[in-house]
Coordinates of C-alpha atoms (C1' of nucleotides) in Angstrom, one line a residue:
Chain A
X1 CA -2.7 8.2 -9.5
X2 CA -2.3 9.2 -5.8
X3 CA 1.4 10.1 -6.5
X4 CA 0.8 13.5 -8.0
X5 CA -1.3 14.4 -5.0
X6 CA 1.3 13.2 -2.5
X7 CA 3.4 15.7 -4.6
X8 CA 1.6 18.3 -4.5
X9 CA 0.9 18.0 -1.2
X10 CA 4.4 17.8 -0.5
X11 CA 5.3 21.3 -2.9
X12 CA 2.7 22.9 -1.4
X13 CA 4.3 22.6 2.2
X14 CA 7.5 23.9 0.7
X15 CA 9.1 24.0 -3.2
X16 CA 11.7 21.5 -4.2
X17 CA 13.5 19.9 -6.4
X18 CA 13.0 15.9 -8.0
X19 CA 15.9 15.1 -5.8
X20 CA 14.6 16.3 -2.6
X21 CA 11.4 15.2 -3.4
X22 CA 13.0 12.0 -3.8
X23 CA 14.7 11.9 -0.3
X24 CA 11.5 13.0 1.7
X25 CA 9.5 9.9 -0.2
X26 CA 12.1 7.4 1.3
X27 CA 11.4 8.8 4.5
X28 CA 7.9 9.7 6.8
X29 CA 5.7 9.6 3.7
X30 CA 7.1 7.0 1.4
X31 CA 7.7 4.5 4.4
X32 CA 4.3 4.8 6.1
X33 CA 2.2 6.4 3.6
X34 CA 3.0 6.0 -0.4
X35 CA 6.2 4.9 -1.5
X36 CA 8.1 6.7 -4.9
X37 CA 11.3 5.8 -6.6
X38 CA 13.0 8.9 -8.6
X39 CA 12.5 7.1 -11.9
X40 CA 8.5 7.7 -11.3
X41 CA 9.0 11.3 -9.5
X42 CA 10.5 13.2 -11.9
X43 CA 8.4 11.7 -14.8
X44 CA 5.0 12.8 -13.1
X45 CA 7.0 16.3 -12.3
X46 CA 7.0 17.0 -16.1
X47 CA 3.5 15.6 -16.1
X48 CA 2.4 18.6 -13.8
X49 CA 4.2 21.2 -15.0
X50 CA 2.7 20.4 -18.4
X51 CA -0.9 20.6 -16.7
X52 CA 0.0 24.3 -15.1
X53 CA -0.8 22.5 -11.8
X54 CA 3.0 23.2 -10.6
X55 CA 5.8 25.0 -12.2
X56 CA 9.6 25.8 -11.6
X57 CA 10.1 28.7 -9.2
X58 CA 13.7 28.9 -9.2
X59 CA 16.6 27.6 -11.5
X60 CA 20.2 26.5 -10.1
X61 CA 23.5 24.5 -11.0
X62 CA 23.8 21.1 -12.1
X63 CA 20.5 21.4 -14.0
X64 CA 19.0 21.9 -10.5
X65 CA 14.7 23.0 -10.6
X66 CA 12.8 24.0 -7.7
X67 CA 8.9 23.3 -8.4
X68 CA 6.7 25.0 -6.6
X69 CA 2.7 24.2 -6.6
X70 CA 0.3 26.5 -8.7
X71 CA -3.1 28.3 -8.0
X72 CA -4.9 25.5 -10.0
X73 CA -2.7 23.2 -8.3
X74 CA -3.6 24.1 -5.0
X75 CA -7.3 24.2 -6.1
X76 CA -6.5 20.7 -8.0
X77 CA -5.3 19.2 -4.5
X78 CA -8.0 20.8 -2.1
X79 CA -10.4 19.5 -4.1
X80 CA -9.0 15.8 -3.7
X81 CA -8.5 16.3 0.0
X82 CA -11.9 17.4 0.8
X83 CA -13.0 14.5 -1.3
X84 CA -12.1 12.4 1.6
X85 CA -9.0 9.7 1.4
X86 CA -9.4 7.4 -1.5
X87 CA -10.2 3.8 -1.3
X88 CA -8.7 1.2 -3.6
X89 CA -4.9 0.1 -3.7
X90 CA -3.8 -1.3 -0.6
X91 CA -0.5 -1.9 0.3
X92 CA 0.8 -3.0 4.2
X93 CA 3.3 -5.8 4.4
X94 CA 3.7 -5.4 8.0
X95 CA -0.3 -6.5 8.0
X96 CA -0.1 -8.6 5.6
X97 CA 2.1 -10.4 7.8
X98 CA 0.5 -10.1 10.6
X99 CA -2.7 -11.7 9.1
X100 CA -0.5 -14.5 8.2
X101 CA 1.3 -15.3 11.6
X102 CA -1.5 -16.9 13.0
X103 CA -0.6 -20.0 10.9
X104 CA 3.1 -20.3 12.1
X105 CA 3.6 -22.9 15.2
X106 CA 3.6 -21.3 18.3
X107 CA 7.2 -21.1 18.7
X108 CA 7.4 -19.5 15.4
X109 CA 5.0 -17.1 15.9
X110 CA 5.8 -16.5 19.6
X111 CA 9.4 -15.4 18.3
X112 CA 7.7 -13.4 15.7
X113 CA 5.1 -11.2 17.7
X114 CA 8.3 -10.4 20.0
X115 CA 9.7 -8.6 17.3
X116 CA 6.6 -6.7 16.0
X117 CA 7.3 -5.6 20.3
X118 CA 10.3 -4.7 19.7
X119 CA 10.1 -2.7 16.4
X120 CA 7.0 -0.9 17.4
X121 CA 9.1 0.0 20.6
X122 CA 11.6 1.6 18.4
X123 CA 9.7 3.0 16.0
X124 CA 7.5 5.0 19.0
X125 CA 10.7 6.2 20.3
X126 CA 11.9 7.5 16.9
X127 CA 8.2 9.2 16.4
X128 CA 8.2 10.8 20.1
X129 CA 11.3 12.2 19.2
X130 CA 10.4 13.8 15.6
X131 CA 7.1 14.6 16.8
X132 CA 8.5 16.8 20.2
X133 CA 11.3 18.0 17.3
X134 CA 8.1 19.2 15.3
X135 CA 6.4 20.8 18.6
X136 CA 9.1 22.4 19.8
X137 CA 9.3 25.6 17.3
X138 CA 5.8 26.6 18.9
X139 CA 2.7 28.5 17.6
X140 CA 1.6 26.4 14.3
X141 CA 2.3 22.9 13.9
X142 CA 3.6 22.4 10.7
X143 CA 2.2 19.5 8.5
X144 CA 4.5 16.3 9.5
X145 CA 3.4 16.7 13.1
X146 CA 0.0 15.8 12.5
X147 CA 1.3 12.4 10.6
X148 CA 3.7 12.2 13.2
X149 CA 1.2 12.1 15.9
X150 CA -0.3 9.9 14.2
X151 CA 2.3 7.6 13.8
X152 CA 2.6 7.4 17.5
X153 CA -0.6 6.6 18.0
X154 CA -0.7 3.4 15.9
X155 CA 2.7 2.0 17.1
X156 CA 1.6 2.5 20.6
X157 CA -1.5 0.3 19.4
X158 CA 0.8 -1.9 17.4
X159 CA 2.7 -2.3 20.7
X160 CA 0.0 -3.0 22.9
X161 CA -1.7 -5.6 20.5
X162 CA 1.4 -7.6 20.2
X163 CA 1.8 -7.9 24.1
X164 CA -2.0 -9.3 23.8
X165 CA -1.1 -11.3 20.8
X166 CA 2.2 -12.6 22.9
X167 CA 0.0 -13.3 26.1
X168 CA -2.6 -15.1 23.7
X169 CA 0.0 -17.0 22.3
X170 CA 2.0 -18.3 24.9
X171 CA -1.4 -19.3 26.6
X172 CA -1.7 -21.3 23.6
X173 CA 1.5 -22.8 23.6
X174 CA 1.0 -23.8 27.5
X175 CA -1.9 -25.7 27.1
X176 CA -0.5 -27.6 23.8
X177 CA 2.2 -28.7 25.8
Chain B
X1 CA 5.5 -10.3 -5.0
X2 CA 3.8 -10.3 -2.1
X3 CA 0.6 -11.4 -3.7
X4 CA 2.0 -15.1 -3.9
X5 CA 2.8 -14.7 0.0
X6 CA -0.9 -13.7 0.5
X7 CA -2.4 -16.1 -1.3
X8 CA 0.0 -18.8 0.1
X9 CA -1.5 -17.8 3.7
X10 CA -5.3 -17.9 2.8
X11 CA -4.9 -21.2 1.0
X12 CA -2.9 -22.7 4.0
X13 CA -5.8 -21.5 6.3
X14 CA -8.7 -23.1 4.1
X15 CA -8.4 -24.9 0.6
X16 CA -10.6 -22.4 -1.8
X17 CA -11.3 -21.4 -5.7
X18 CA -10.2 -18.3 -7.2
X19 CA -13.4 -17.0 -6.8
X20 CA -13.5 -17.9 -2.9
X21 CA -10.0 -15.9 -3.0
X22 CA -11.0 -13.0 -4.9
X23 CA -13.6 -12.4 -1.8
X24 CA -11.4 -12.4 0.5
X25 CA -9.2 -10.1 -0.8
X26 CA -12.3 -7.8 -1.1
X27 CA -12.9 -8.0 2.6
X28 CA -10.1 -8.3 5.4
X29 CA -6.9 -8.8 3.8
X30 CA -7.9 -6.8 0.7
X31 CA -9.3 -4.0 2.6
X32 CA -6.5 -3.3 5.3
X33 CA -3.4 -5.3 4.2
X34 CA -3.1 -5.8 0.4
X35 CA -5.3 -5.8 -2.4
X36 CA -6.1 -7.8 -5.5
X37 CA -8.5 -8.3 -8.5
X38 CA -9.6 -11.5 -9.9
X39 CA -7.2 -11.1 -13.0
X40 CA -4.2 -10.9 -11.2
X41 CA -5.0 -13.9 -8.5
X42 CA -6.2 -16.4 -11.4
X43 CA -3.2 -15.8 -13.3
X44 CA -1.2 -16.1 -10.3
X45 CA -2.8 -19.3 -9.1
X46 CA -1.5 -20.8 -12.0
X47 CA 2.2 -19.9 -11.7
X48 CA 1.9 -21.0 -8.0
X49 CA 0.5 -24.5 -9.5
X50 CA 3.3 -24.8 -12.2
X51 CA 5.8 -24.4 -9.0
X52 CA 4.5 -26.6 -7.4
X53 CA 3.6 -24.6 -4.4
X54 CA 0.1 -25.4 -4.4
X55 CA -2.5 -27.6 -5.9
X56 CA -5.7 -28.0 -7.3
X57 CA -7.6 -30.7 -4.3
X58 CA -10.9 -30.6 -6.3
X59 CA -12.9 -29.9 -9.0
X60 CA -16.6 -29.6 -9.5
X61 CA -19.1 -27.5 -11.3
X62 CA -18.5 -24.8 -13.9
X63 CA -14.9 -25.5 -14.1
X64 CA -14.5 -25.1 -10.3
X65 CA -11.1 -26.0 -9.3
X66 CA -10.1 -25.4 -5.2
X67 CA -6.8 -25.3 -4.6
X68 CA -4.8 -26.3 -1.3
X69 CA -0.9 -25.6 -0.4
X70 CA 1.5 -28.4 -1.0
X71 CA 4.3 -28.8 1.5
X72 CA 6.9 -26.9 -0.4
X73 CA 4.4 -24.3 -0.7
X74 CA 4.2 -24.4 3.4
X75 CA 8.1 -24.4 3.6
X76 CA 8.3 -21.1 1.4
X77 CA 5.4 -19.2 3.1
X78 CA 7.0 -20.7 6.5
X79 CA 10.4 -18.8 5.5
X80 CA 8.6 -15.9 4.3
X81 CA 7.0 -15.6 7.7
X82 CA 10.2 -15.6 9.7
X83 CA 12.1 -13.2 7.4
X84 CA 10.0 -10.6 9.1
X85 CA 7.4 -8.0 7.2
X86 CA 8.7 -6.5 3.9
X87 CA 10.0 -3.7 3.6
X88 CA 9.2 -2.0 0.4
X89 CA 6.3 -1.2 -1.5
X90 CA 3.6 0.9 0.7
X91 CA -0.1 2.0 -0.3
X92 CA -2.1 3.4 2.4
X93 CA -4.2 5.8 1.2
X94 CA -6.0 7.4 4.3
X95 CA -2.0 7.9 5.8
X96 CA -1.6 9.8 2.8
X97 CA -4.6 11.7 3.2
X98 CA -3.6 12.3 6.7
X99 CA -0.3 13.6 5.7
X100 CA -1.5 16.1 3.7
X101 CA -4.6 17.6 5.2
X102 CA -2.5 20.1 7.7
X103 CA -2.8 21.7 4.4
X104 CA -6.5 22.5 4.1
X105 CA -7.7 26.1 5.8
X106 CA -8.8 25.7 9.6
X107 CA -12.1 24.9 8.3
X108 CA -12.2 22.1 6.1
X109 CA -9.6 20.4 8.0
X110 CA -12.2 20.1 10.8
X111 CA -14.9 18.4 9.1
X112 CA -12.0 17.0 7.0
X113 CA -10.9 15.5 10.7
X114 CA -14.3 14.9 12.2
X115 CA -15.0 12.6 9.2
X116 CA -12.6 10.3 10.1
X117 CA -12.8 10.2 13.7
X118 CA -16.4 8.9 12.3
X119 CA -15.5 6.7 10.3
X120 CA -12.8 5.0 12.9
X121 CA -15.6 4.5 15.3
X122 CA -18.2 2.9 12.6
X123 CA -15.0 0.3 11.8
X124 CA -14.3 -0.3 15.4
X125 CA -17.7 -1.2 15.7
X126 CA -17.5 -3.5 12.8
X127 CA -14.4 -5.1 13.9
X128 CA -15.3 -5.6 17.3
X129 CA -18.3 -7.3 16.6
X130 CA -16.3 -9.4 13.6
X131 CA -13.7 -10.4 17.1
X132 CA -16.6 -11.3 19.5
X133 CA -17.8 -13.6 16.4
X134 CA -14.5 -15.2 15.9
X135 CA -13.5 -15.3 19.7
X136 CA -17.4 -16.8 20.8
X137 CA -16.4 -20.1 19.7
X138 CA -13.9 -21.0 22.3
X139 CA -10.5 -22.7 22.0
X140 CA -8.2 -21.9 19.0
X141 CA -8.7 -18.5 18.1
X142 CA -8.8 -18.4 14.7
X143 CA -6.3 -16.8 11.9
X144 CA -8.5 -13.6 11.3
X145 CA -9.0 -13.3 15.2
X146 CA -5.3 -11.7 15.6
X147 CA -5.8 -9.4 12.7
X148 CA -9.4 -8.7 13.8
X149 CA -8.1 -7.8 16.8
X150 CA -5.0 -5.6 15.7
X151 CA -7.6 -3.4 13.5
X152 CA -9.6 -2.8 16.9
X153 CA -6.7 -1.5 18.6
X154 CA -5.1 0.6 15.2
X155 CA -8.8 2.4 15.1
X156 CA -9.0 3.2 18.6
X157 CA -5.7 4.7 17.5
X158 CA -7.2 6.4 15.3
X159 CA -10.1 7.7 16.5
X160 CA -7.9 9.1 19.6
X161 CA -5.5 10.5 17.1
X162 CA -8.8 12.3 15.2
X163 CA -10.0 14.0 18.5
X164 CA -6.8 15.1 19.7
X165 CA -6.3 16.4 16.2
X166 CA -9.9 17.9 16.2
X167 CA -8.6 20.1 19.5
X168 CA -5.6 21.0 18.0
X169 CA -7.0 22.5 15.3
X170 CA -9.9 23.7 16.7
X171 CA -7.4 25.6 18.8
X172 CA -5.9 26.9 16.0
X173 CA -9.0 28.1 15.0
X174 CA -9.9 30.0 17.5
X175 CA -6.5 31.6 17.8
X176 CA -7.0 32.2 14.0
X177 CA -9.9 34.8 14.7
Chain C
dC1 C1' 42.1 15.4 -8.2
dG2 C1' 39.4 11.4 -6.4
dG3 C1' 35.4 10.2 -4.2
dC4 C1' 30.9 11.6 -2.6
dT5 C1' 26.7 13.9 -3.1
dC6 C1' 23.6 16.5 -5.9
dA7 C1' 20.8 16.2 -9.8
dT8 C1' 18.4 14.5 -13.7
dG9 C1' 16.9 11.4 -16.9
dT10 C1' 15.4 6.9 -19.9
dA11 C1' 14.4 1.9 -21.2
dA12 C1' 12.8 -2.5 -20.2
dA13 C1' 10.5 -5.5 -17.4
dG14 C1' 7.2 -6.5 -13.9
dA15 C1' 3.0 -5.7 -11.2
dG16 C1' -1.7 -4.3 -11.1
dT17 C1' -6.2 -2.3 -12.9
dT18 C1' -9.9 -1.8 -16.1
dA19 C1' -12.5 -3.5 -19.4
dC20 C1' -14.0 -7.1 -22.2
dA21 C1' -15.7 -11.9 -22.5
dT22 C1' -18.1 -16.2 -21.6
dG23 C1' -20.9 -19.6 -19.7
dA24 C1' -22.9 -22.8 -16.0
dT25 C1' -25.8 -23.2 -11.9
dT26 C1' -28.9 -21.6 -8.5
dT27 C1' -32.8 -19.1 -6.7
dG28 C1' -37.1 -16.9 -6.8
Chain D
dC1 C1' -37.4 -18.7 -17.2
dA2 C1' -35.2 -14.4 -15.7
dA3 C1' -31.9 -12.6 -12.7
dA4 C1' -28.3 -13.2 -9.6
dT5 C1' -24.4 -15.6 -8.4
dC6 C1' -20.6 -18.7 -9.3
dA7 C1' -16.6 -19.3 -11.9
dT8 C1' -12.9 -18.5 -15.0
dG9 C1' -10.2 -16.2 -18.1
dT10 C1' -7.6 -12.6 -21.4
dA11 C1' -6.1 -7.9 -23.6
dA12 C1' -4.8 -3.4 -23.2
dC13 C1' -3.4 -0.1 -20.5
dT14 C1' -1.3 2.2 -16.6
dC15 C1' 1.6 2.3 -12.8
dT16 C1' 5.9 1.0 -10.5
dT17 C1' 10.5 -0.9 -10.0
dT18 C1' 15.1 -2.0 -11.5
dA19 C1' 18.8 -1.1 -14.0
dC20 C1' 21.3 1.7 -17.0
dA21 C1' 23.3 6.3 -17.9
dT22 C1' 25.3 10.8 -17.4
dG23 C1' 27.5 14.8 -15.6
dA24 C1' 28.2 18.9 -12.5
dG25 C1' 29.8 20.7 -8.1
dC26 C1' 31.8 20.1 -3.4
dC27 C1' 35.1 18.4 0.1
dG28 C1' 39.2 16.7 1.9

DNA sequence: CGGCTCATGTAAAGAGTTACATGATTTG
DNA sequence: CAAATCATGTAACTCTTTACATGAGCCG
């Protein structure tokens, strides 16, 4: 049920269509936050519109409709922020298989934790880069910047917890031997 | 899909009941990586039996039945582990939260923020204690240690992110009036 | 004008949650 | 012996994904 906050949180920040809507889900919030395929996005659009919470500001070709978020929409989704973030439905895989590693033999797992390294390397350098992109406008920091500093705070964690994990391990591995 | 991956991993680290499972899932995994309600791992317990990927090792009392991973069960959660973390499906519901509070007015976005810079430091609390309880008893550390240990360093993330955050908007703030 | 992107939808299947249901054993 | 915990299951519903489906506009 998280999905029509996610979009209204998203319309609220700027009106768009399913499509775009879409695109910005299989990016920064649908890869690290809540994922959404089309085939649920423009369902729940017709959803909110019938509940007044958003409704379509604009009209264009190719059956193209801009939604934009209401007054009891933006009511609707300040009330579920300041409610604090939900608990419930979990959904990680890169914990999940982090919490699983452990069981791999230490070569395995050695290999492994390297590339947790690696990709948390990249995906800092990716962050920095959107995040100083974000900055750079001045004065107000729009909304992805927060998530985006965010972001580069748990990767550099991510980053520094696999070098332990990789010191830890290969400790292991030299006394097994 | 990943729910066969999961339980795969917990059995492989110690032979339990559904039940047994179903308690896990409420705590560490279930909590941080991916969750899951009785119904779906009894169910799925079965379909992992009629694979073959696991079996039942013993029974006892009020129907009781612990189950333990065979070795084809070890081979497929041994090549899910080296294909690397899924991509796909994610569910994190305080990211999402994160995402959108930019959103709120100067105001509630501060106690919005100073609630979870609170509630990163009561969890860092929690997990460290949970490490230094794994860790005390010397020599292997055990499969929860790793993951004990990457939540320590993801909330100090956190709670950094939250108090630069905090600035930020309290900045904003002030410039506001 | 052919291929790509924009743009929207629906149907069927699969995954997951909530609620309903039952009964044995242990503990106080 | 009552209440809590252990232990398992199923049914109905909701949410999500995958696959199918269509067509308009844009670019080279």
């Amino acid at each position: 049920m998280s999905i029509r906050y996610a979009l209204l949180g998203l319309l609220r920040d700027q009106p768009a269509t399913g499509y775009e809507l879409t695109q910005r889900f299989a990016q920064g919030i649908g890869r690290h936050a809540w994922s959404a395929k089309h085939s649920q996005i423009y369902p729940e659009l017709r959803k909110l519109t019938d509940e007044g919470l958003i409704e379509v500001v604009e009209e264009g070709a190719r059956g193209k409709r801009v939604y934009g978020v209401t007054e009891p929409g933006r009511a609707e989704l300040r009330e579920w922020l300041l409610r604090g973030p939900d608990e419930g439905t979990v959904r990680n895989p890169l914990l999940l298989w982090m919490f699983l590693i452990g069981g791999l033999d230490p070569d395995d797992a050695l290999r492994a934790l390297r590339a947790v390294e690696e990709r948390a390397t990249e995906m800092l350098g990716e962050l920095t880069e959107t995040y100083d992109f974000l900055a750079a406008e001045g004065g107000e920091l729009p909304a992805g910047a927060y998530a985006a500093q965010f972001g580069i705070h748990t990767y550099r964690a991510t980053r520094e917890w696999a070098r332990w994990a990789i010191e830890e391990q290969a400790e292991r591995n030299r006394r097994a031997r």
